[in-house]
Coordinates of C-alpha atoms in Angstrom, one line a residue:
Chain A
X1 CA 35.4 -65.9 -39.0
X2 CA 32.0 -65.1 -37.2
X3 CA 28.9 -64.3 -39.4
X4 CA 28.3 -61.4 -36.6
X5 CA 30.8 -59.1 -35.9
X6 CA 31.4 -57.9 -32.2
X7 CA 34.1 -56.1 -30.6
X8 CA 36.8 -58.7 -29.0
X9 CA 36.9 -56.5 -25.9
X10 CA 35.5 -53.9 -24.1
X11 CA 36.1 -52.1 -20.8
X12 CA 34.8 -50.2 -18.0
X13 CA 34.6 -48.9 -14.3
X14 CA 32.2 -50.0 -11.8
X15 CA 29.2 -48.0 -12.1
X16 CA 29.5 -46.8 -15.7
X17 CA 27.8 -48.0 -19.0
X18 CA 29.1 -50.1 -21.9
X19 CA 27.8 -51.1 -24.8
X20 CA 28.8 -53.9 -27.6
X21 CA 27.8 -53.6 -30.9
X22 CA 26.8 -56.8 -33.1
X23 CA 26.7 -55.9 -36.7
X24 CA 25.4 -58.7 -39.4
X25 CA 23.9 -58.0 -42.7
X26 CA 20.4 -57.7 -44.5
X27 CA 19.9 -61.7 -44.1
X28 CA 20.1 -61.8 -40.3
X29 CA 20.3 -58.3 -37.8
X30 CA 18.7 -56.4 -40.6
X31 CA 16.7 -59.0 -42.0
X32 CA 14.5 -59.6 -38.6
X33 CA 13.9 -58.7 -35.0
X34 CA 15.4 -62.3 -33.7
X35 CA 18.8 -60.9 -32.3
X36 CA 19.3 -62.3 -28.4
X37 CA 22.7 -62.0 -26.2
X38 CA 24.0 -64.3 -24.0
X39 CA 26.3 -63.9 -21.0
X40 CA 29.0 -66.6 -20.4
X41 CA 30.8 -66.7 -17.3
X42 CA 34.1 -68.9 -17.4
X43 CA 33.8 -72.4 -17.5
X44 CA 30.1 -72.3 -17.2
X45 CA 27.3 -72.4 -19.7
X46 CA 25.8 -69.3 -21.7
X47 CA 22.8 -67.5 -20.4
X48 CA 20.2 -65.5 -22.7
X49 CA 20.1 -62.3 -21.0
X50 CA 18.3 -60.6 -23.8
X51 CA 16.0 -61.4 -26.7
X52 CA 14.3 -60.3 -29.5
X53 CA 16.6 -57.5 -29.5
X54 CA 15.1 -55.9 -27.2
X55 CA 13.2 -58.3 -24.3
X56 CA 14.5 -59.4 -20.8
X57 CA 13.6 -62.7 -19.7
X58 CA 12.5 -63.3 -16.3
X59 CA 14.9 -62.7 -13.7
X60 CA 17.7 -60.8 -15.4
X61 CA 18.4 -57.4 -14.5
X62 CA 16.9 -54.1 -15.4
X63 CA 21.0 -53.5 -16.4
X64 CA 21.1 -55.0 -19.4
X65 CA 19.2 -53.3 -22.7
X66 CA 18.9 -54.6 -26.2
X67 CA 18.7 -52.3 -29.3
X68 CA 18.8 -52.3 -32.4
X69 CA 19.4 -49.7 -36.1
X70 CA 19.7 -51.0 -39.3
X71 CA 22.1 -54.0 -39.4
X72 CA 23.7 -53.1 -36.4
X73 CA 22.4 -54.5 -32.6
X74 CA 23.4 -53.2 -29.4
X75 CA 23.9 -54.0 -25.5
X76 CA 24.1 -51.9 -23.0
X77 CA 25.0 -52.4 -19.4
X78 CA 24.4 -49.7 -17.2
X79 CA 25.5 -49.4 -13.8
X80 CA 28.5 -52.0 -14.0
X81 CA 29.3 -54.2 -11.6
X82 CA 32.0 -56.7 -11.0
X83 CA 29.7 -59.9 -11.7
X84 CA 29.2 -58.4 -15.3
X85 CA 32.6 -59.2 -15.8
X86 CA 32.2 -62.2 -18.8
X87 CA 32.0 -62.9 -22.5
X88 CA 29.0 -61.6 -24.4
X89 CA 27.7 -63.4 -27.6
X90 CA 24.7 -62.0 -29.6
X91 CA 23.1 -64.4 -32.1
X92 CA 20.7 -64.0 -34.9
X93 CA 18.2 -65.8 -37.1
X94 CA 19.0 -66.1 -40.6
X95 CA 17.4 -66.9 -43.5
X96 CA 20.5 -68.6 -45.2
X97 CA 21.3 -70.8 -42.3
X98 CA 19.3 -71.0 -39.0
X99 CA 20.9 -69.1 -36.5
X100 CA 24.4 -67.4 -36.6
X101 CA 26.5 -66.2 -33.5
X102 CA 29.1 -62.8 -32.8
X103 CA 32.6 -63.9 -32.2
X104 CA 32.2 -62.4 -28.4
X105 CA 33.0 -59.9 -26.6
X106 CA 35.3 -60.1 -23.6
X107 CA 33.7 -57.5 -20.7
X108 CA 36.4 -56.5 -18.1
X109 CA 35.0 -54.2 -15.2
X110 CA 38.7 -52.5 -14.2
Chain B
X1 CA 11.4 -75.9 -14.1
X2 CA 13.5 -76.5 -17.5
X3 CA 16.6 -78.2 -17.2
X4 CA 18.3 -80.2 -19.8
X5 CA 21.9 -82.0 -19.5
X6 CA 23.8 -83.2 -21.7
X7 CA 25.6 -87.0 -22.2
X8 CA 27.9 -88.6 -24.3
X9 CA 32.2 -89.9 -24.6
X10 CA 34.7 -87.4 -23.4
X11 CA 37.0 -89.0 -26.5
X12 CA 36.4 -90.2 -29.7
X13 CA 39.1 -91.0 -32.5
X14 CA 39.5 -89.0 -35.6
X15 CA 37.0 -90.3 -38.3
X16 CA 34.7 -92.2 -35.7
X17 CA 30.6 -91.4 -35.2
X18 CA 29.9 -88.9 -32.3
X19 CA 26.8 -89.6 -30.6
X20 CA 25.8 -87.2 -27.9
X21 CA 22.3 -87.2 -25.6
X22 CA 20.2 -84.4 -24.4
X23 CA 18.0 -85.4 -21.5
X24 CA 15.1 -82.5 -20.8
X25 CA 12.9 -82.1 -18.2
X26 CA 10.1 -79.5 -17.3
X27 CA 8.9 -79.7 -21.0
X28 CA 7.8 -82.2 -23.7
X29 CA 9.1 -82.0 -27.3
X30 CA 5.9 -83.0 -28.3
X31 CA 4.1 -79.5 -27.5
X32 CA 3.5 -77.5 -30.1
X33 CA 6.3 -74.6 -30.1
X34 CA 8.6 -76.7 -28.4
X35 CA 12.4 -77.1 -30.1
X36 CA 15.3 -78.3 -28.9
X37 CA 19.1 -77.0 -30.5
X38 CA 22.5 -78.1 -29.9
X39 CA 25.0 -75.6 -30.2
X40 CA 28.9 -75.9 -29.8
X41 CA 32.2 -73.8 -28.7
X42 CA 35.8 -74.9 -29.5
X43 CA 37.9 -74.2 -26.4
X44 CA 38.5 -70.2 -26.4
X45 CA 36.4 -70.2 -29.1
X46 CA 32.8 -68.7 -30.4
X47 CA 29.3 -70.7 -30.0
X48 CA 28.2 -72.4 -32.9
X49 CA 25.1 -73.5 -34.0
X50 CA 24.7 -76.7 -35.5
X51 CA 21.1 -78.3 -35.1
X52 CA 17.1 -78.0 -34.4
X53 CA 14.3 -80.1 -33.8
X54 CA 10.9 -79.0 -33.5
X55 CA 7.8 -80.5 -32.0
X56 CA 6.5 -81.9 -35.3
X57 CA 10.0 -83.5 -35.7
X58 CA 11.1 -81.7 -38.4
X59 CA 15.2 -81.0 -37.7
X60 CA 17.1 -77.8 -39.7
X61 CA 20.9 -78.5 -39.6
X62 CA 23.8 -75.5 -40.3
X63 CA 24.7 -75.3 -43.8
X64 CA 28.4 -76.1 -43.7
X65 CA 27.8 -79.6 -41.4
X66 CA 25.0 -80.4 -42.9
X67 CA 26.2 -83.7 -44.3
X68 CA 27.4 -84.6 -41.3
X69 CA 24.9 -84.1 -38.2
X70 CA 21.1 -86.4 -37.6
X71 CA 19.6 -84.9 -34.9
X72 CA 16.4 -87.1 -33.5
X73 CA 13.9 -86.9 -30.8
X74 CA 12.7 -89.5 -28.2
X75 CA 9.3 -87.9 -26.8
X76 CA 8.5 -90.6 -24.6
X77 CA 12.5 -90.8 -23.4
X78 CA 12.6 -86.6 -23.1
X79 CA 15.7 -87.2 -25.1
X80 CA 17.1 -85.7 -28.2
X81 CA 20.1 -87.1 -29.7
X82 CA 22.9 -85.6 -32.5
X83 CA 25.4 -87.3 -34.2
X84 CA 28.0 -86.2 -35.8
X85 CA 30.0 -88.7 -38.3
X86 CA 33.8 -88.5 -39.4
X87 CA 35.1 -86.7 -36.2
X88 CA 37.7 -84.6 -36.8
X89 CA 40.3 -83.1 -34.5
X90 CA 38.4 -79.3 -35.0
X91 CA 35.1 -81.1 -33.9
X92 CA 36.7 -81.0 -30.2
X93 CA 34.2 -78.8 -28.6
X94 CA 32.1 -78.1 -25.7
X95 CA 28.5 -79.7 -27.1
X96 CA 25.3 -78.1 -25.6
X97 CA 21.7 -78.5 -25.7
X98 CA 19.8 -75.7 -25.4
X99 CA 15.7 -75.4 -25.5
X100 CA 15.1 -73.2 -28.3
X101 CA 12.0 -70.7 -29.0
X102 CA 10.2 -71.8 -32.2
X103 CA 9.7 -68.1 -34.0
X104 CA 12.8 -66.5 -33.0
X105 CA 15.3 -69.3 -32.4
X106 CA 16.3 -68.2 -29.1
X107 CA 18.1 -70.2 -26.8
X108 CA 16.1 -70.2 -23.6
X109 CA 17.5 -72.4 -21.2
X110 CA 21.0 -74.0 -22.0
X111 CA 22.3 -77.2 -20.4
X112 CA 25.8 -77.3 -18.8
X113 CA 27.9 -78.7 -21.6
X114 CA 29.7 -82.4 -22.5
X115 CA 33.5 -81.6 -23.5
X116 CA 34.4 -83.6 -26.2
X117 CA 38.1 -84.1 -27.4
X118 CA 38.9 -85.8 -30.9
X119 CA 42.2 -87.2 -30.7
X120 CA 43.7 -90.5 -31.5

């Protein structure tokens, strides 16, 4: 069992807006502003897409949001498109023990 | 440009020593801020983090391996190397390096993953 809870899966049209919630506890989400998301395609490496819960490195889309309420973060993908389609992990600093990770979240654009 | 790959067996036997590689390039371990993590994912499974060195060579390891994982740095190599001791069949993975932000622990730039398979 993940120390951050995601949804397993989540769904959506092309051109719509999703979003996965990542919900940890007072010693990681709500403990700090260190939550990032990564986007994994299959068989290929993760990518940060987002972090400190709210930042967009370089180079990633406008598409992707971070937010974040109490002990609960959030992604949001507007304007889906088929390339979205992959896994989603968010991951937080703790206090306890480093870093921590969400179970994922399986995207499908239908 | 950052890049970093990782290097190590494809199999080890159950109870054996792990030793994987992380070759970086486009930074240097010894700049203040700089941190290197490795991080691993089962097959069909979650990421995992399991280790972090920093530029002053202090290392932080995940509570539950901690007895089992060194992780080391080789600035004049641009290396950093883990191992893991008394492999076990749920230690087969996908092992990555990732360059890590020093305040946050973010993972900025990931390299493309070593598959290892503990089997005898």
């Amino acid at each position: 069992q993940s120390a951050l809870t995601q949804p397993a899966s989540v769904s959506g049209s092309p051109g719509q807006s999703i979003t996965i919630s990542c919900t940890g506890t007072s010693s990681d989400v709500g403990g700090n502003d260190s939550v990032s998301w990564y986007q994994q395609h299959p068989g290929k490496a993760p990518k940060l897409i987002i972090y400190d819960v709210s930042n967009r490195p370089s180079g990633v889309s406008y598409r992707f949001s971070g937010s974040k309420s109490g002990y609960t973060a959030s992604l949001t993908i507007s304007g889906l498109q088929a390339e979205d389609e992959a896994d989603y992990y968010c991951s937080s600093y703790t206090s306890n023990t480093g870093v921590v990770f969400g179970g994922g979240t399986k995207l499908t654009v239908v | 440009q950052v890049t970093l790959r990782e290097s190590g067996p494809a199999l080890v036997k159950p109870t054996q020593t792990l030793t994987l590689t992380c070759t970086f390039s486009g930074f240097s371990l010894s700049t203040s801020g700089m941190c290197v993590s490795w991080i691993r994912q089962p097959p069909g499974k979650a990421l995992e983090w399991l280790a972090l060195i920093d530029w002053d060579a202090d290392t932080y390891y995940t509570r539950s391996l901690k007895t089992r994982l060194i992780i080391s740095g080789d600035t004049s190599k641009n290396q950093v190397v883990l191992t893991m001791t008394n492999m076990d069949p749920m230690d087969t993975a996908t092992y990555y390096c990732a360059r890590t932000d020093s305040n946050t622990w973010f993972f900025s730039t990931w390299g493309q993953g070593t598959l290892v398979t503990v089997s005898s």
